[in-house]
Tab-separated table of C-alpha atoms in Angstrom:
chain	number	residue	atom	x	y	z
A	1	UNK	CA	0.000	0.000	0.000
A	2	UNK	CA	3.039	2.109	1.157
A	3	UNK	CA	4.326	1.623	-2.465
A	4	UNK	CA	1.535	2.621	-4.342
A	5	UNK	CA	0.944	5.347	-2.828
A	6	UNK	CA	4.622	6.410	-3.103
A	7	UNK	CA	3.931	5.916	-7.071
A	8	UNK	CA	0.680	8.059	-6.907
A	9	UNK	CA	2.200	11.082	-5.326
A	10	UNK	CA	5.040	10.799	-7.942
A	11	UNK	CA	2.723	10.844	-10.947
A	12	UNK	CA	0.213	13.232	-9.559
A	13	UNK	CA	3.668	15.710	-9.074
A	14	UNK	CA	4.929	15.087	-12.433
A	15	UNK	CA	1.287	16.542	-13.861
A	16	UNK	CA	1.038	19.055	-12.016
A	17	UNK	CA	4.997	19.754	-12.759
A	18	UNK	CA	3.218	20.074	-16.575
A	19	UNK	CA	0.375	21.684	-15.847
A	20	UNK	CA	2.612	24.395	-14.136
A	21	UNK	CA	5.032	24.424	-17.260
A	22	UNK	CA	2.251	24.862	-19.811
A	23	UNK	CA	0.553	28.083	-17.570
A	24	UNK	CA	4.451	29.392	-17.496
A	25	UNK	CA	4.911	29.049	-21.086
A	26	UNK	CA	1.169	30.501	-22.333
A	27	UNK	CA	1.875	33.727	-19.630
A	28	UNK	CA	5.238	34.341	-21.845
A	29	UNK	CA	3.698	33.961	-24.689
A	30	UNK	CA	0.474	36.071	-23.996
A	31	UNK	CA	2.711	38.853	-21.675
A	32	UNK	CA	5.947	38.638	-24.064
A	33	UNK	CA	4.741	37.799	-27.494
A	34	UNK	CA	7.560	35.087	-26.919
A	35	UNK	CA	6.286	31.750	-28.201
A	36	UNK	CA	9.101	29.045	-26.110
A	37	UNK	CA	8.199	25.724	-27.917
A	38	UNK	CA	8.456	27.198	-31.241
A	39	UNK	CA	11.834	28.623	-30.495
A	40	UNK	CA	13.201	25.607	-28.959
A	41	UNK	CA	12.766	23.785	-32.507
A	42	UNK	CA	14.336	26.564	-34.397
A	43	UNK	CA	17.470	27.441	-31.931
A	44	UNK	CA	19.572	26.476	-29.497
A	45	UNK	CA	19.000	29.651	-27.460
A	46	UNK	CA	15.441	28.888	-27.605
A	47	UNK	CA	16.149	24.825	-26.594
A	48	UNK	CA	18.032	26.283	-23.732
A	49	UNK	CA	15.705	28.739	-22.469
A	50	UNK	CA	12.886	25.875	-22.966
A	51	UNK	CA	15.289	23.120	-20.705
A	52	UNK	CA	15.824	25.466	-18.423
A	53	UNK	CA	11.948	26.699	-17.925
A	54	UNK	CA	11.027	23.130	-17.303
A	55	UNK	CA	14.055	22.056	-14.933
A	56	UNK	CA	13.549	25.134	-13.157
A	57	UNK	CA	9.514	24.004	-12.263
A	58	UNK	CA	9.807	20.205	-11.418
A	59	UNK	CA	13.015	21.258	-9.233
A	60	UNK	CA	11.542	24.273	-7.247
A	61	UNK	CA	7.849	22.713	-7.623
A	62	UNK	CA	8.690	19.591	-5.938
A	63	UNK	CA	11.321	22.058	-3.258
A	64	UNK	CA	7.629	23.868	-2.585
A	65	UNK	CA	5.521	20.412	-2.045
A	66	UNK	CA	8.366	18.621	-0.192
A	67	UNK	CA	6.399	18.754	3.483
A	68	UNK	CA	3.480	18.541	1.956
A	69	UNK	CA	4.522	15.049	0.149
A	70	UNK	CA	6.509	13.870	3.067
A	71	UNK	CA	3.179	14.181	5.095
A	72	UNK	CA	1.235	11.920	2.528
A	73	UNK	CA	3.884	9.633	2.043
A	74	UNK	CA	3.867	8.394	5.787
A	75	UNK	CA	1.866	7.927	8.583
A	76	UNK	CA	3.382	10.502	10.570
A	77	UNK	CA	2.739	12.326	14.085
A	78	UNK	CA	3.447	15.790	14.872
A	79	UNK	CA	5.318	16.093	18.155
A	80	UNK	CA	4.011	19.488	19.928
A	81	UNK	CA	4.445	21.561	22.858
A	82	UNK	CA	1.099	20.749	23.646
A	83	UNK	CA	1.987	16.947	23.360
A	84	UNK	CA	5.380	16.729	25.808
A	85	UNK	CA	4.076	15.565	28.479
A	86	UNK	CA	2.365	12.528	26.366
A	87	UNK	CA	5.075	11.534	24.609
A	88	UNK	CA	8.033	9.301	25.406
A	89	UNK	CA	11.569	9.829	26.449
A	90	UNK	CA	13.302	10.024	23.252
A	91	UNK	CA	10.350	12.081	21.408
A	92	UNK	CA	10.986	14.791	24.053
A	93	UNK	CA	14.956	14.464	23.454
A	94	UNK	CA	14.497	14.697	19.376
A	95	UNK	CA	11.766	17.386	20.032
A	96	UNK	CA	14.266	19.506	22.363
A	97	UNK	CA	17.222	18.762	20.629
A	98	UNK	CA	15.344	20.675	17.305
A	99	UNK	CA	14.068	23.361	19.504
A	100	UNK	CA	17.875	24.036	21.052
A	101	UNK	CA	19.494	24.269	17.459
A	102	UNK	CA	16.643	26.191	15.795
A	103	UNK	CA	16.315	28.954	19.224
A	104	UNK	CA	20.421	29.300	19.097
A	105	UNK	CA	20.552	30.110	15.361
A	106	UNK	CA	17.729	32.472	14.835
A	107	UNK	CA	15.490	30.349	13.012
A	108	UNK	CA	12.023	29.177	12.870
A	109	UNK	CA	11.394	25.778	14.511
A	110	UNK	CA	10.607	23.021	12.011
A	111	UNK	CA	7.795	20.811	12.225
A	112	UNK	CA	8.937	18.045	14.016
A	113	UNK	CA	7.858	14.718	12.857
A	114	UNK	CA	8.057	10.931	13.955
A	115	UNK	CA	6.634	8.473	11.242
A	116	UNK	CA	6.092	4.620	11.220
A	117	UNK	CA	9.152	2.489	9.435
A	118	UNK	CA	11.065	-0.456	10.027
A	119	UNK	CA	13.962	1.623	8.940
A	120	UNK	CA	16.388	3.743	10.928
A	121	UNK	CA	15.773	6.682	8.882
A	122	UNK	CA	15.429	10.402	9.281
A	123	UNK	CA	15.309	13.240	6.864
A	124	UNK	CA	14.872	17.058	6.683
A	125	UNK	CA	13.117	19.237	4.255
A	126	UNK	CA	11.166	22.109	3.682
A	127	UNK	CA	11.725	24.926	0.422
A	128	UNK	CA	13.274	27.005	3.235
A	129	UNK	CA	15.422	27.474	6.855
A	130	UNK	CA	11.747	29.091	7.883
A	131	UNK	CA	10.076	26.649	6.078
A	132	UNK	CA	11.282	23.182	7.144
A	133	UNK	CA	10.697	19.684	8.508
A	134	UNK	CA	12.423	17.222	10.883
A	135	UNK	CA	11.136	13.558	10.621
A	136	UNK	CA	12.301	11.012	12.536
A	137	UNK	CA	11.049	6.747	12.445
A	138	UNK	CA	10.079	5.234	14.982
A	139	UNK	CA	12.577	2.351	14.016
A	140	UNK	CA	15.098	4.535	14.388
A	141	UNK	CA	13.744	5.513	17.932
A	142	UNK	CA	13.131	2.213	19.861
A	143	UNK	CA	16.712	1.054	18.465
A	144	UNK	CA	19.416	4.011	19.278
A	145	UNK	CA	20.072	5.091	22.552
A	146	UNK	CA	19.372	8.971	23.510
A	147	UNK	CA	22.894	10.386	22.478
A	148	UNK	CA	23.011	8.386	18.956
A	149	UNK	CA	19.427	10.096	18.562
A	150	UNK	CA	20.577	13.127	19.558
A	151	UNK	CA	23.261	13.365	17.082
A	152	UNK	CA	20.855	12.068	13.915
A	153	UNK	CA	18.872	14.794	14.559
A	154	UNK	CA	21.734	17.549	14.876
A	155	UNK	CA	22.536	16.364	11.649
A	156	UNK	CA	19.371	16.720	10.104
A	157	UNK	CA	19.302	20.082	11.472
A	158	UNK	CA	22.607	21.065	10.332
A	159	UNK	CA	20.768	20.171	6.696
A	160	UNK	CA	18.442	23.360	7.368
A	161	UNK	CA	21.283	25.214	8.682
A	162	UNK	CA	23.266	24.916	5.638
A	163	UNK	CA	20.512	25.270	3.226
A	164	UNK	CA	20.772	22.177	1.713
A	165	UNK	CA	16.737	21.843	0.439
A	166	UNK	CA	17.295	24.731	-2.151
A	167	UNK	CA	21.375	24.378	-2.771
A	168	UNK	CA	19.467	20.562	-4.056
A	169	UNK	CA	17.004	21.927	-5.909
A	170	UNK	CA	19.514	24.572	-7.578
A	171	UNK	CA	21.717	21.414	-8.953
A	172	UNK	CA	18.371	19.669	-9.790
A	173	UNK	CA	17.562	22.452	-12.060
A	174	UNK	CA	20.891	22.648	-13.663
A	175	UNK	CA	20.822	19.166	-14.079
A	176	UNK	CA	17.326	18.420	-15.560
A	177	UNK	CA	18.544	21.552	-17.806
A	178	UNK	CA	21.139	20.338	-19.759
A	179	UNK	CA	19.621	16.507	-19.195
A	180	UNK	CA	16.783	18.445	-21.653
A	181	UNK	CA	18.802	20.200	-23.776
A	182	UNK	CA	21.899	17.595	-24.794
A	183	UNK	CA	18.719	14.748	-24.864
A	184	UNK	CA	17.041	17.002	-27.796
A	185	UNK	CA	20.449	17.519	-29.353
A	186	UNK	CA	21.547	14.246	-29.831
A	187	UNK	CA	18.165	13.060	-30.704
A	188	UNK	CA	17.931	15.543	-33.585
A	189	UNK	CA	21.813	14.676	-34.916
A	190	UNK	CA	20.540	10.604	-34.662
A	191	UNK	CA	17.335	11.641	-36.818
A	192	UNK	CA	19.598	13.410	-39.297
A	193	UNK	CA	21.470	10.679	-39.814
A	194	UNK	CA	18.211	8.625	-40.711
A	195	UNK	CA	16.917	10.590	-43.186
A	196	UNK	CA	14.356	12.069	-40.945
A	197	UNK	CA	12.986	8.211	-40.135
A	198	UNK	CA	13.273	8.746	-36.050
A	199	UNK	CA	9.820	11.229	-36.067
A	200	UNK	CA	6.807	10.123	-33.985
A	201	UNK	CA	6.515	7.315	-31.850
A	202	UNK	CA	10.195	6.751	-32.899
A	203	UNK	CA	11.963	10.135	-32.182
A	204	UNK	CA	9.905	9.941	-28.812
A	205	UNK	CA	11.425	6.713	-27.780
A	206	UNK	CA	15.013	7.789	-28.312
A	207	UNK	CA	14.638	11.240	-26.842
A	208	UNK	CA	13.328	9.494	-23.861
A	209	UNK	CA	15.987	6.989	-23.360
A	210	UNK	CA	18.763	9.849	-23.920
A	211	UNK	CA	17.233	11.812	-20.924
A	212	UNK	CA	17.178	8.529	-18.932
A	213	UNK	CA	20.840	7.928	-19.840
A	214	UNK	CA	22.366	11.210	-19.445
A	215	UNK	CA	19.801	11.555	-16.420
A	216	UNK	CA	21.909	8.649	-15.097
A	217	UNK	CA	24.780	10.181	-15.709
A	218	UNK	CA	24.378	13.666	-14.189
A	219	UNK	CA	22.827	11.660	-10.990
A	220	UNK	CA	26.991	11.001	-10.565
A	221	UNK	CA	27.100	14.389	-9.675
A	222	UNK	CA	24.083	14.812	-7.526
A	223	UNK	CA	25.648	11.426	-5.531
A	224	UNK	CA	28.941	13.404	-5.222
A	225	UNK	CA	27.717	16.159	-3.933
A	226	UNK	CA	25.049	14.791	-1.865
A	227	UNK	CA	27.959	12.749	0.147
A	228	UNK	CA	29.847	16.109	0.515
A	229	UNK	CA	27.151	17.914	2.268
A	230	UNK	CA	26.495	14.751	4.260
A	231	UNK	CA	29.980	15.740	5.905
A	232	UNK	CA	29.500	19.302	5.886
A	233	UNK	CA	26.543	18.703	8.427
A	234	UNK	CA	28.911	16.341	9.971
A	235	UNK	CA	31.239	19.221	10.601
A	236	UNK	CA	29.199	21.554	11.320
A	237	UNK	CA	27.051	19.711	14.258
A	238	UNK	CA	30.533	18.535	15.710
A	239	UNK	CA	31.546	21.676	15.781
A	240	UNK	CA	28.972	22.787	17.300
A	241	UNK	CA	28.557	19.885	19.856
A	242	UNK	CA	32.507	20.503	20.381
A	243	UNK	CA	31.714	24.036	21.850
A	244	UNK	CA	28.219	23.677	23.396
A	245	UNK	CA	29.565	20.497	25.929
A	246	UNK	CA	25.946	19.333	24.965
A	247	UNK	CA	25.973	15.670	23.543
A	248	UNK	CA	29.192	14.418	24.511
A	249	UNK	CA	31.182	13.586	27.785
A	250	UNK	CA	34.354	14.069	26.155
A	251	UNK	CA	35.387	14.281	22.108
A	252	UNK	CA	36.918	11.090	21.744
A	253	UNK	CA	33.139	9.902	22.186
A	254	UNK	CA	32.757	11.634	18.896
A	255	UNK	CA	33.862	9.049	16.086
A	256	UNK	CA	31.668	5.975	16.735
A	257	UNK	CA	28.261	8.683	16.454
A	258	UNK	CA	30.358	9.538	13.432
A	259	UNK	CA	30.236	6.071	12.520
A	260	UNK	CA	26.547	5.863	13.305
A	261	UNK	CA	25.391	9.195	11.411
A	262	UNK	CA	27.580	7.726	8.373
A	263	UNK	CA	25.891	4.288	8.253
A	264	UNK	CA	22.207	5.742	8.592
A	265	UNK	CA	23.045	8.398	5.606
A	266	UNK	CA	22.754	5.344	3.317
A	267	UNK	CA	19.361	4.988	4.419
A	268	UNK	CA	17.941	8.652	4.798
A	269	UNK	CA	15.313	9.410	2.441
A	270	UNK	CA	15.211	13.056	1.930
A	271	UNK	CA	17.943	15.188	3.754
């Protein structure tokens, strides 16, 4: 069930990622006098500005929706003020833990989530620092002790620090940009070398496949720098942790939560 509706949310985002596209393009065409589509067949200025129309709405779109998916996704509980004296021991210390980081830097305090998973996940997102969400599973909860949960959810919060939601979204948009733009490129050099045989169903298919396999191949950037600002919140939390005398006894208890917060990055869904 859990799967399906996964798949649901991700079609029903990719029409409405469309739906926006097609209002974008008609407004610049009925404000401008600048007809997009027609351009993007006739230049590569126009292809470009086209790519980069589209990347730019399914990356900042989907930034916009994030809590609003995450919500749907899972069976989630919010965790409260209202709520701390009905929750459990380490719901308080994740709930205080966000509270502490979010009051000492100035920002707004995320939504604070635990969801049901027999995972040891936990994720942050939101299409801003003001904006965000903490979720935590419950897996994750009933099998860490406090200070291992303590540090997951630093880290997560050192994702909202750094602004990691929108610096994501930025590389998705330049990715899905030029994943657009090379795709049409090569497509229309492979139909030129068949006499103009590749149109329809048949310059479809290949266009498609080229955006899967280039897709795949800018995703070896995303993964790059996905791992790098997986230690950047590293670095930041210890150093924060290192002057705050907060989650550990002593700093040589630092690299096993390392360890830990390494290990569960291979599982977090959306950080």
């Amino acid at each position: 069930m859990w799967f399906f509706k996964r798949i649901g949310l991700f079609v029903l985002t990719n029409i409405a990622v469309i739906f926006l596209f097609s209002i974008i393009i008609y407004l610049i065409k009925v404000i401008f006098g600048i007809d997009i589509i027609a351009m993007s067949w006739t230049s590569y200025t126009g292809l470009l500005i086209y790519a980069a129309i589209f990347g730019f709405t399914g990356s900042f779109f989907s930034l916009f929706i994030s809590k609003w998916s995450a919500k749907k996704a899972y069976k989630i509980q919010l965790i409260s003020p209202e709520k701390l004296g009905t929750i459990s021991r380490k719901e308080e210390i994740v709930y205080n833990v966000v509270l502490d980081i979010a009051n000492k830097h100035g920002i707004k305090t995320p939504e604070i989530w635990i969801y049901q998973s027999q995972s040891p996940n936990a994720f942050a997102t939101g299409a801003s620092k003001n904006s965000s969400l903490v979720a935590v599973s419950t897996w994750l909860l009933e099998s860490m002790g406090e200070k291992e949960i303590e540090w997951v959810v630093a880290h997560e919060m050192a994702h909202v620090l750094n602004g990691d939601m929108v610096t994501m979204a930025l590389l998705q948009w330049i990715m899905n940009t030029f994943v657009i733009f090379f795709a049409r490129i090569i497509a229309e050099i492979v139909n030129s070398r068949t006499d103009g045989k590749l149109w329809g169903l048949g310059y479809m298919a290949v266009y498609i496949w080229l955006q899967v396999v280039l897709w795949m191949m800018a995703s070896i950037i995303v993964m790059w720098f996905s791992r790098h600002r997986e230690y950047r919140a590293d670095e930041l939390i210890r150093n924060y942790w290192y002057t705050q005398v907060y989650l550990f006894e002593t700093k040589k208890d630092l690299p096993s939560f390392l360890l830990i917060s390494h290990a569960l990055q291979k599982n977090i869904l959306q950080t």
